mmCIF file of N, CA, C and O in Angstrom:
data_model
loop_
_atom_site.group_PDB
_atom_site.id
_atom_site.type_symbol
_atom_site.label_atom_id
_atom_site.label_comp_id
_atom_site.label_asym_id
_atom_site.label_seq_id
_atom_site.Cartn_x
_atom_site.Cartn_y
_atom_site.Cartn_z
ATOM 1 N N UNK A 21 4.288 9.397 -13.112
ATOM 2 C CA UNK A 21 3.683 9.498 -11.755
ATOM 3 C C UNK A 21 3.036 8.016 -11.515
ATOM 4 O O UNK A 21 2.460 7.674 -12.422
ATOM 5 N N UNK A 22 3.516 7.116 -10.843
ATOM 6 C CA UNK A 22 2.771 6.037 -10.354
ATOM 7 C C UNK A 22 1.505 6.018 -9.210
ATOM 8 O O UNK A 22 2.066 6.985 -8.367
ATOM 9 N N UNK A 23 0.559 5.637 -9.458
ATOM 10 C CA UNK A 23 -0.454 5.615 -8.575
ATOM 11 C C UNK A 23 -1.121 4.658 -7.748
ATOM 12 O O UNK A 23 -0.640 3.303 -8.051
ATOM 13 N N UNK A 24 -0.518 4.561 -6.454
ATOM 14 C CA UNK A 24 -0.792 3.617 -5.379
ATOM 15 C C UNK A 24 -2.161 3.774 -4.319
ATOM 16 O O UNK A 24 -2.464 5.013 -4.416
ATOM 17 N N UNK A 25 -1.995 2.800 -3.577
ATOM 18 C CA UNK A 25 -3.395 3.126 -2.902
ATOM 19 C C UNK A 25 -2.808 2.484 -1.348
ATOM 20 O O UNK A 25 -1.894 1.231 -1.511
ATOM 21 N N UNK A 26 -3.064 3.007 -0.212
ATOM 22 C CA UNK A 26 -3.057 2.547 1.047
ATOM 23 C C UNK A 26 -4.063 2.142 1.804
ATOM 24 O O UNK A 26 -4.996 3.054 1.738
ATOM 25 N N UNK A 27 -4.464 1.122 2.484
ATOM 26 C CA UNK A 27 -5.632 0.830 2.859
ATOM 27 C C UNK A 27 -5.012 1.064 4.736
ATOM 28 O O UNK A 27 -4.187 0.575 5.270
ATOM 29 N N UNK A 28 -5.935 1.891 5.304
ATOM 30 C CA UNK A 28 -5.829 2.388 6.667
ATOM 31 C C UNK A 28 -7.250 1.803 7.443
ATOM 32 O O UNK A 28 -8.202 2.007 6.915
ATOM 33 N N UNK A 29 -7.197 2.290 8.630
ATOM 34 C CA UNK A 29 -8.170 2.195 9.614
ATOM 35 C C UNK A 29 -9.003 3.531 9.296
ATOM 36 O O UNK A 29 -8.619 4.921 9.305
ATOM 37 N N UNK A 30 -10.328 3.393 9.451
ATOM 38 C CA UNK A 30 -11.032 4.709 9.235
ATOM 39 C C UNK A 30 -10.508 5.983 10.300
ATOM 40 O O UNK A 30 -10.989 7.176 9.987
ATOM 41 N N UNK A 31 -10.360 5.790 11.351
ATOM 42 C CA UNK A 31 -9.993 6.345 12.380
ATOM 43 C C UNK A 31 -8.800 7.265 12.021
ATOM 44 O O UNK A 31 -8.779 8.400 12.662
ATOM 45 N N UNK A 32 -8.311 7.017 11.206
ATOM 46 C CA UNK A 32 -6.998 7.600 10.948
ATOM 47 C C UNK A 32 -6.881 8.607 9.829
ATOM 48 O O UNK A 32 -6.014 9.188 9.295
ATOM 49 N N UNK A 33 -8.075 8.447 9.035
ATOM 50 C CA UNK A 33 -8.558 9.403 7.819
ATOM 51 C C UNK A 33 -8.249 10.819 8.023
ATOM 52 O O UNK A 33 -7.527 11.611 7.517
ATOM 53 N N UNK A 34 -8.771 11.171 9.311
ATOM 54 C CA UNK A 34 -8.536 13.015 9.922
ATOM 55 C C UNK A 34 -7.210 13.108 9.745
ATOM 56 O O UNK A 34 -6.400 14.068 9.312
ATOM 57 N N UNK A 35 -6.396 12.279 10.402
ATOM 58 C CA UNK A 35 -4.732 12.363 10.910
ATOM 59 C C UNK A 35 -3.889 12.616 9.085
ATOM 60 O O UNK A 35 -3.448 13.375 9.303
ATOM 61 N N UNK A 36 -4.494 11.693 8.427
ATOM 62 C CA UNK A 36 -4.000 11.700 7.139
ATOM 63 C C UNK A 36 -4.422 12.841 6.073
ATOM 64 O O UNK A 36 -3.243 13.577 5.557
ATOM 65 N N UNK A 37 -5.482 13.373 6.461
ATOM 66 C CA UNK A 37 -5.671 15.053 5.657
ATOM 67 C C UNK A 37 -5.075 15.819 6.224
ATOM 68 O O UNK A 37 -4.509 16.525 5.065
ATOM 69 N N UNK A 38 -4.607 15.983 7.510
ATOM 70 C CA UNK A 38 -3.687 16.775 8.025
ATOM 71 C C UNK A 38 -2.260 16.892 7.872
ATOM 72 O O UNK A 38 -1.621 17.843 7.468
ATOM 73 N N UNK A 39 -2.108 15.792 7.907
ATOM 74 C CA UNK A 39 -0.451 15.551 7.883
ATOM 75 C C UNK A 39 0.320 14.346 6.829
ATOM 76 O O UNK A 39 1.242 14.185 6.757
ATOM 77 N N UNK A 40 -0.625 13.755 6.145
ATOM 78 C CA UNK A 40 -0.275 12.793 4.988
ATOM 79 C C UNK A 40 0.046 11.542 5.884
ATOM 80 O O UNK A 40 -0.399 11.341 6.943
ATOM 81 N N UNK A 41 0.385 10.627 4.768
ATOM 82 C CA UNK A 41 0.472 9.159 5.194
ATOM 83 C C UNK A 41 1.840 9.144 6.078
ATOM 84 O O UNK A 41 2.835 9.477 5.111
ATOM 85 N N UNK A 42 1.948 8.584 7.165
ATOM 86 C CA UNK A 42 3.243 8.343 7.891
ATOM 87 C C UNK A 42 3.759 7.048 7.845
ATOM 88 O O UNK A 42 3.073 6.188 7.637
ATOM 89 N N UNK A 43 5.235 6.603 7.669
ATOM 90 C CA UNK A 43 5.718 5.444 7.578
ATOM 91 C C UNK A 43 5.927 5.003 9.032
ATOM 92 O O UNK A 43 6.538 5.469 9.852
ATOM 93 N N UNK A 44 4.826 4.166 9.336
ATOM 94 C CA UNK A 44 4.748 3.364 10.792
ATOM 95 C C UNK A 44 5.606 1.686 10.995
ATOM 96 O O UNK A 44 5.787 1.624 11.806
ATOM 97 N N UNK A 45 5.029 1.208 10.095
ATOM 98 C CA UNK A 45 5.187 0.037 10.129
ATOM 99 C C UNK A 45 6.601 -0.457 9.489
ATOM 100 O O UNK A 45 7.515 0.440 9.119
ATOM 101 N N UNK A 46 7.510 -1.526 10.063
ATOM 102 C CA UNK A 46 8.768 -1.555 10.096
ATOM 103 C C UNK A 46 8.778 -2.987 9.155
ATOM 104 O O UNK A 46 8.185 -4.274 9.669
ATOM 105 N N UNK A 47 9.798 -2.983 8.639
ATOM 106 C CA UNK A 47 10.307 -4.319 7.398
ATOM 107 C C UNK A 47 11.058 -5.164 8.098
ATOM 108 O O UNK A 47 11.542 -5.330 9.037
ATOM 109 N N UNK A 48 11.212 -6.172 7.311
ATOM 110 C CA UNK A 48 12.673 -7.290 7.966
ATOM 111 C C UNK A 48 13.686 -6.553 7.690
ATOM 112 O O UNK A 48 14.308 -7.019 8.863
ATOM 113 N N UNK A 49 14.194 -5.529 7.337
ATOM 114 C CA UNK A 49 15.647 -5.255 7.297
ATOM 115 C C UNK A 49 15.339 -3.894 8.586
ATOM 116 O O UNK A 49 16.531 -3.378 8.671
ATOM 117 N N UNK A 50 14.318 -3.441 9.148
ATOM 118 C CA UNK A 50 14.400 -2.806 10.198
ATOM 119 C C UNK A 50 13.730 -1.154 9.400
ATOM 120 O O UNK A 50 13.733 -0.199 10.292
ATOM 121 N N UNK A 51 13.511 -1.092 8.211
ATOM 122 C CA UNK A 51 13.137 0.467 7.667
ATOM 123 C C UNK A 51 12.071 0.451 7.815
ATOM 124 O O UNK A 51 10.922 -0.213 7.898
ATOM 125 N N UNK A 52 11.613 1.809 8.097
ATOM 126 C CA UNK A 52 10.061 2.406 8.272
ATOM 127 C C UNK A 52 9.410 2.293 6.833
ATOM 128 O O UNK A 52 9.954 2.791 5.722
ATOM 129 N N UNK A 53 8.167 2.049 6.311
ATOM 130 C CA UNK A 53 7.342 2.384 5.272
ATOM 131 C C UNK A 53 6.176 2.300 5.242
ATOM 132 O O UNK A 53 5.506 2.202 6.326
ATOM 133 N N UNK A 54 5.379 2.087 4.310
ATOM 134 C CA UNK A 54 3.931 1.879 4.123
ATOM 135 C C UNK A 54 3.610 0.928 3.289
ATOM 136 O O UNK A 54 4.276 0.722 2.155
ATOM 137 N N UNK A 55 2.685 0.354 3.637
ATOM 138 C CA UNK A 55 2.191 -0.992 2.733
ATOM 139 C C UNK A 55 1.415 -0.431 2.296
ATOM 140 O O UNK A 55 0.361 0.181 2.224
ATOM 141 N N UNK A 56 1.399 -0.579 0.679
ATOM 142 C CA UNK A 56 0.434 -0.067 -0.704
ATOM 143 C C UNK A 56 1.009 -1.128 -1.617
ATOM 144 O O UNK A 56 1.287 -2.003 -1.740
ATOM 145 N N UNK A 57 -0.091 -0.937 -2.410
ATOM 146 C CA UNK A 57 -0.502 -1.653 -3.577
ATOM 147 C C UNK A 57 -0.948 -0.324 -4.948
ATOM 148 O O UNK A 57 -1.448 0.289 -4.852
ATOM 149 N N UNK A 58 0.037 -0.949 -6.127
ATOM 150 C CA UNK A 58 0.040 -0.014 -7.344
ATOM 151 C C UNK A 58 -1.693 -0.294 -7.567
ATOM 152 O O UNK A 58 -2.367 -1.156 -7.710
ATOM 153 N N UNK A 59 -2.342 0.752 -8.176
ATOM 154 C CA UNK A 59 -3.765 0.602 -8.550
ATOM 155 C C UNK A 59 -3.331 0.184 -10.052
ATOM 156 O O UNK A 59 -3.143 0.559 -10.739
ATOM 157 N N UNK A 60 -4.407 -1.230 -10.298
ATOM 158 C CA UNK A 60 -4.256 -2.049 -11.286
ATOM 159 C C UNK A 60 -5.672 -1.296 -12.264
ATOM 160 O O UNK A 60 -6.662 -0.995 -11.340
ATOM 161 N N UNK A 61 -6.067 -1.839 -13.265
ATOM 162 C CA UNK A 61 -7.210 -1.935 -14.093
ATOM 163 C C UNK A 61 -7.893 -2.422 -13.766
ATOM 164 O O UNK A 61 -9.203 -1.926 -13.633
ATOM 165 N N UNK A 62 -7.934 -3.743 -12.783
ATOM 166 C CA UNK A 62 -8.934 -4.352 -12.280
ATOM 167 C C UNK A 62 -9.036 -3.832 -10.519
ATOM 168 O O UNK A 62 -8.266 -4.039 -9.939
ATOM 169 N N UNK A 63 -10.373 -3.321 -10.447
ATOM 170 C CA UNK A 63 -10.628 -2.540 -9.093
ATOM 171 C C UNK A 63 -10.701 -3.796 -8.017
ATOM 172 O O UNK A 63 -10.269 -3.640 -7.528
ATOM 173 N N UNK A 64 -11.146 -4.977 -8.607
ATOM 174 C CA UNK A 64 -11.208 -6.075 -7.807
ATOM 175 C C UNK A 64 -9.653 -7.041 -7.229
ATOM 176 O O UNK A 64 -9.268 -7.132 -5.918
ATOM 177 N N UNK A 65 -8.514 -6.740 -8.467
ATOM 178 C CA UNK A 65 -7.185 -7.161 -7.676
ATOM 179 C C UNK A 65 -6.759 -6.044 -7.092
ATOM 180 O O UNK A 65 -5.933 -6.113 -6.541
ATOM 181 N N UNK A 66 -7.064 -4.719 -7.337
ATOM 182 C CA UNK A 66 -6.350 -3.427 -6.530
ATOM 183 C C UNK A 66 -6.570 -4.153 -5.010
ATOM 184 O O UNK A 66 -6.020 -3.654 -4.249
ATOM 185 N N UNK A 67 -8.078 -4.065 -5.062
ATOM 186 C CA UNK A 67 -8.810 -3.770 -3.295
ATOM 187 C C UNK A 67 -8.764 -5.263 -2.715
ATOM 188 O O UNK A 67 -9.393 -5.665 -1.766
ATOM 189 N N UNK A 68 -8.461 -6.419 -3.416
ATOM 190 C CA UNK A 68 -8.587 -7.411 -2.739
ATOM 191 C C UNK A 68 -7.689 -8.031 -1.458
ATOM 192 O O UNK A 68 -8.079 -8.335 -0.171
ATOM 193 N N UNK A 69 -6.450 -7.065 -1.058
ATOM 194 C CA UNK A 69 -6.321 -7.226 0.220
ATOM 195 C C UNK A 69 -6.906 -6.595 1.135
ATOM 196 O O UNK A 69 -7.083 -7.224 2.173
ATOM 197 N N UNK A 70 -7.656 -5.849 1.114
ATOM 198 C CA UNK A 70 -8.785 -4.964 1.835
ATOM 199 C C UNK A 70 -9.853 -6.273 2.138
ATOM 200 O O UNK A 70 -9.805 -6.004 3.699
ATOM 201 N N UNK A 71 -10.452 -6.939 1.138
ATOM 202 C CA UNK A 71 -11.063 -7.885 1.584
ATOM 203 C C UNK A 71 -10.480 -8.965 2.731
ATOM 204 O O UNK A 71 -11.113 -9.654 3.718
ATOM 205 N N UNK A 72 -9.014 -9.217 2.287
ATOM 206 C CA UNK A 72 -8.439 -10.373 3.122
ATOM 207 C C UNK A 72 -8.264 -9.365 4.457
ATOM 208 O O UNK A 72 -8.318 -10.411 5.718
ATOM 209 N N UNK A 73 -8.165 -8.183 4.829
ATOM 210 C CA UNK A 73 -7.991 -7.850 5.979
ATOM 211 C C UNK A 73 -9.287 -7.537 6.873
ATOM 212 O O UNK A 73 -9.359 -7.797 8.105
ATOM 213 N N UNK A 74 -10.112 -7.437 6.286
ATOM 214 C CA UNK A 74 -11.495 -7.472 6.659
ATOM 215 C C UNK A 74 -11.962 -9.025 7.561
ATOM 216 O O UNK A 74 -12.421 -9.210 8.581
ATOM 217 N N UNK A 75 -11.276 -10.342 6.942
ATOM 218 C CA UNK A 75 -11.561 -11.355 7.289
ATOM 219 C C UNK A 75 -10.731 -11.508 8.871
ATOM 220 O O UNK A 75 -11.317 -12.256 9.337
ATOM 221 N N UNK A 76 -9.712 -10.555 8.850
ATOM 222 C CA UNK A 76 -8.885 -10.697 10.234
ATOM 223 C C UNK A 76 -9.567 -9.890 11.418
ATOM 224 O O UNK A 76 -8.870 -9.582 12.235
ATOM 225 N N UNK A 77 -10.767 -9.304 10.987
ATOM 226 C CA UNK A 77 -11.233 -8.710 11.919
ATOM 227 C C UNK A 77 -11.451 -7.161 11.890
ATOM 228 O O UNK A 77 -11.655 -6.475 12.509
ATOM 229 N N UNK A 78 -10.582 -6.417 10.894
ATOM 230 C CA UNK A 78 -10.666 -4.883 10.465
ATOM 231 C C UNK A 78 -11.911 -4.955 9.877
ATOM 232 O O UNK A 78 -12.087 -5.223 8.590
ATOM 233 N N UNK A 79 -12.910 -3.888 10.307
ATOM 234 C CA UNK A 79 -14.290 -3.554 9.614
ATOM 235 C C UNK A 79 -14.418 -2.337 8.859
ATOM 236 O O UNK A 79 -14.727 -2.231 8.049
ATOM 237 N N UNK A 80 -13.853 -0.976 9.587
ATOM 238 C CA UNK A 80 -13.641 0.152 8.837
ATOM 239 C C UNK A 80 -12.317 0.656 8.555
ATOM 240 O O UNK A 80 -11.604 0.731 9.002
ATOM 241 N N UNK A 81 -12.549 0.486 6.928
ATOM 242 C CA UNK A 81 -11.293 1.063 6.752
ATOM 243 C C UNK A 81 -11.348 1.815 5.610
ATOM 244 O O UNK A 81 -12.428 2.364 5.069
ATOM 245 N N UNK A 82 -10.467 2.728 5.211
ATOM 246 C CA UNK A 82 -10.475 3.795 4.101
ATOM 247 C C UNK A 82 -9.143 3.410 3.021
ATOM 248 O O UNK A 82 -8.099 3.071 3.457
ATOM 249 N N UNK A 83 -9.376 3.903 1.902
ATOM 250 C CA UNK A 83 -8.207 3.756 1.131
ATOM 251 C C UNK A 83 -7.861 5.175 0.542
ATOM 252 O O UNK A 83 -8.354 6.039 0.519
ATOM 253 N N UNK A 84 -6.397 5.241 0.538
ATOM 254 C CA UNK A 84 -5.695 6.646 0.555
ATOM 255 C C UNK A 84 -5.034 6.366 -1.080
ATOM 256 O O UNK A 84 -4.063 5.512 -0.824
ATOM 257 N N UNK A 85 -5.526 7.038 -1.923
ATOM 258 C CA UNK A 85 -4.723 7.069 -3.209
ATOM 259 C C UNK A 85 -3.246 8.358 -3.182
ATOM 260 O O UNK A 85 -4.123 9.214 -2.665
ATOM 261 N N UNK A 86 -2.189 7.605 -3.584
ATOM 262 C CA UNK A 86 -1.265 8.753 -3.633
ATOM 263 C C UNK A 86 -0.475 8.310 -5.049
ATOM 264 O O UNK A 86 -0.566 7.351 -5.411
ATOM 265 N N UNK A 87 0.397 9.182 -5.674
ATOM 266 C CA UNK A 87 1.393 9.137 -6.476
ATOM 267 C C UNK A 87 2.737 9.696 -5.837
ATOM 268 O O UNK A 87 2.986 10.074 -4.990
ATOM 269 N N UNK A 88 3.504 8.477 -6.493
ATOM 270 C CA UNK A 88 4.957 8.336 -6.288
ATOM 271 C C UNK A 88 5.938 8.747 -7.696
ATOM 272 O O UNK A 88 5.208 8.319 -8.740
ATOM 273 N N UNK A 89 6.886 9.769 -7.764
ATOM 274 C CA UNK A 89 7.627 9.646 -9.142
ATOM 275 C C UNK A 89 8.065 8.269 -9.505
ATOM 276 O O UNK A 89 8.363 7.430 -8.806
ATOM 277 N N UNK A 90 8.053 8.167 -10.700
ATOM 278 C CA UNK A 90 8.435 6.871 -11.505
ATOM 279 C C UNK A 90 9.913 6.315 -10.749
ATOM 280 O O UNK A 90 10.029 5.215 -10.704
ATOM 281 N N UNK A 91 10.957 7.061 -10.873
ATOM 282 C CA UNK A 91 11.921 6.971 -10.104
ATOM 283 C C UNK A 91 12.249 6.806 -8.804
ATOM 284 O O UNK A 91 13.424 6.215 -8.518
ATOM 285 N N UNK A 92 11.223 6.813 -7.824
ATOM 286 C CA UNK A 92 11.141 6.754 -6.509
ATOM 287 C C UNK A 92 11.253 5.121 -6.082
ATOM 288 O O UNK A 92 10.642 4.519 -6.470
ATOM 289 N N UNK A 93 12.827 4.742 -5.519
ATOM 290 C CA UNK A 93 12.639 3.533 -4.842
ATOM 291 C C UNK A 93 11.401 3.339 -3.983
ATOM 292 O O UNK A 93 11.351 4.000 -3.013
ATOM 293 N N UNK A 94 11.382 1.825 -4.214
ATOM 294 C CA UNK A 94 10.431 0.941 -3.300
ATOM 295 C C UNK A 94 10.813 -0.057 -3.035
ATOM 296 O O UNK A 94 11.539 -0.725 -3.912
ATOM 297 N N UNK A 95 10.258 -0.964 -1.796
ATOM 298 C CA UNK A 95 10.604 -2.465 -1.736
ATOM 299 C C UNK A 95 9.352 -2.787 -2.357
ATOM 300 O O UNK A 95 8.140 -2.596 -1.890
ATOM 301 N N UNK A 96 9.421 -4.145 -3.123
ATOM 302 C CA UNK A 96 8.428 -4.928 -3.554
ATOM 303 C C UNK A 96 8.578 -6.633 -3.290
ATOM 304 O O UNK A 96 9.913 -6.712 -3.390
ATOM 305 N N UNK A 97 7.298 -6.941 -3.042
ATOM 306 C CA UNK A 97 7.597 -8.382 -2.719
ATOM 307 C C UNK A 97 6.152 -8.786 -1.866
ATOM 308 O O UNK A 97 5.567 -8.295 -1.739
ATOM 309 N N UNK A 98 6.233 -10.527 -1.824
ATOM 310 C CA UNK A 98 4.940 -10.992 -1.198
ATOM 311 C C UNK A 98 5.215 -10.287 0.081
ATOM 312 O O UNK A 98 6.580 -10.460 0.814
ATOM 313 N N UNK A 99 3.910 -10.341 0.875
ATOM 314 C CA UNK A 99 4.225 -10.382 2.351
ATOM 315 C C UNK A 99 4.827 -11.716 2.932
ATOM 316 O O UNK A 99 4.726 -12.588 2.769
ATOM 317 N N UNK A 100 5.812 -11.172 4.088
ATOM 318 C CA UNK A 100 6.391 -12.074 4.901
ATOM 319 C C UNK A 100 7.596 -12.894 4.157
ATOM 320 O O UNK A 100 7.995 -13.629 4.624
ATOM 321 N N UNK A 101 7.893 -12.442 3.161
ATOM 322 C CA UNK A 101 9.162 -12.970 2.363
ATOM 323 C C UNK A 101 9.836 -11.930 1.823
ATOM 324 O O UNK A 101 9.870 -10.369 2.184
ATOM 325 N N UNK A 102 10.843 -11.810 1.955
ATOM 326 C CA UNK A 102 12.329 -11.394 1.486
ATOM 327 C C UNK A 102 11.831 -9.939 0.173
ATOM 328 O O UNK A 102 10.986 -10.708 -0.787
ATOM 329 N N UNK A 103 12.177 -8.816 0.356
ATOM 330 C CA UNK A 103 11.814 -7.757 -0.655
ATOM 331 C C UNK A 103 12.717 -7.318 -1.758
ATOM 332 O O UNK A 103 14.030 -7.395 -1.010
ATOM 333 N N UNK A 104 12.542 -6.929 -2.810
ATOM 334 C CA UNK A 104 14.028 -6.171 -3.381
ATOM 335 C C UNK A 104 13.216 -4.796 -3.748
ATOM 336 O O UNK A 104 12.093 -4.409 -3.457
ATOM 337 N N UNK A 105 14.607 -3.895 -4.032
ATOM 338 C CA UNK A 105 14.035 -2.598 -4.113
ATOM 339 C C UNK A 105 14.235 -2.564 -5.525
ATOM 340 O O UNK A 105 15.101 -2.944 -6.351
ATOM 341 N N UNK A 106 13.286 -1.520 -5.999
ATOM 342 C CA UNK A 106 13.098 -1.263 -7.351
ATOM 343 C C UNK A 106 12.304 0.199 -7.694
ATOM 344 O O UNK A 106 11.965 0.829 -6.623
ATOM 345 N N UNK A 107 12.872 0.809 -8.664
ATOM 346 C CA UNK A 107 11.869 2.128 -8.770
ATOM 347 C C UNK A 107 10.335 2.061 -8.849
ATOM 348 O O UNK A 107 10.003 0.697 -9.270
ATOM 349 N N UNK A 108 9.675 2.970 -8.146
ATOM 350 C CA UNK A 108 8.148 2.391 -8.200
ATOM 351 C C UNK A 108 7.386 2.087 -9.533
ATOM 352 O O UNK A 108 6.584 1.190 -9.719
ATOM 353 N N UNK A 109 7.733 2.781 -10.791
ATOM 354 C CA UNK A 109 6.981 2.396 -12.032
ATOM 355 C C UNK A 109 7.482 0.914 -12.370
ATOM 356 O O UNK A 109 6.513 0.250 -12.733
ATOM 357 N N UNK A 110 8.553 0.402 -12.260
ATOM 358 C CA UNK A 110 9.275 -1.020 -12.413
ATOM 359 C C UNK A 110 8.563 -1.785 -11.377
ATOM 360 O O UNK A 110 7.910 -3.227 -11.574
ATOM 361 N N UNK A 111 8.081 -1.499 -9.998
ATOM 362 C CA UNK A 111 7.645 -2.529 -8.878
ATOM 363 C C UNK A 111 5.924 -2.519 -9.624
ATOM 364 O O UNK A 111 5.479 -3.469 -9.442
ATOM 365 N N UNK A 112 5.250 -1.312 -9.730
ATOM 366 C CA UNK A 112 3.946 -1.523 -10.404
ATOM 367 C C UNK A 112 3.682 -2.547 -11.599
ATOM 368 O O UNK A 112 3.215 -3.058 -11.669
ATOM 369 N N UNK A 113 4.909 -2.325 -12.304
ATOM 370 C CA UNK A 113 4.740 -3.299 -13.665
ATOM 371 C C UNK A 113 5.182 -4.587 -13.126
ATOM 372 O O UNK A 113 4.345 -5.502 -13.614
ATOM 373 N N UNK A 114 5.854 -4.701 -11.976
ATOM 374 C CA UNK A 114 5.856 -6.167 -11.629
ATOM 375 C C UNK A 114 4.643 -6.624 -11.161
ATOM 376 O O UNK A 114 4.282 -7.986 -11.246
ATOM 377 N N UNK A 115 3.921 -6.075 -10.355
ATOM 378 C CA UNK A 115 2.534 -6.557 -9.344
ATOM 379 C C UNK A 115 1.598 -6.758 -10.888
ATOM 380 O O UNK A 115 0.978 -7.433 -10.364
ATOM 381 N N UNK A 116 1.633 -5.805 -11.522
ATOM 382 C CA UNK A 116 0.627 -6.073 -12.585
ATOM 383 C C UNK A 116 0.918 -7.257 -13.625
ATOM 384 O O UNK A 116 -0.367 -7.604 -14.109
ATOM 385 N N UNK A 117 1.879 -7.567 -13.495
ATOM 386 C CA UNK A 117 2.148 -8.564 -14.327
ATOM 387 C C UNK A 117 2.124 -10.198 -13.790
ATOM 388 O O UNK A 117 1.459 -10.833 -13.888
#
């Protein structure tokens, strides 16, 4: 099982606890998904994107950690660029590298 983290507005925490994380964002291909990052050994590297979002005006955020099976297909890539589909364990290894 691969451990990921998703950053969301603190206002959404109650809903997430009740019903889980929902895929609302749409990618380039039009598929729904959740933006997340594998949890890395470095806390700073894992949560750097939260600092970037705060620069954009988001102030109250919460981190939601969740696990995916290692063979679960996910899309991985840089924001705003084409993504490739890989199993979650391979995607986490790619990001960690």
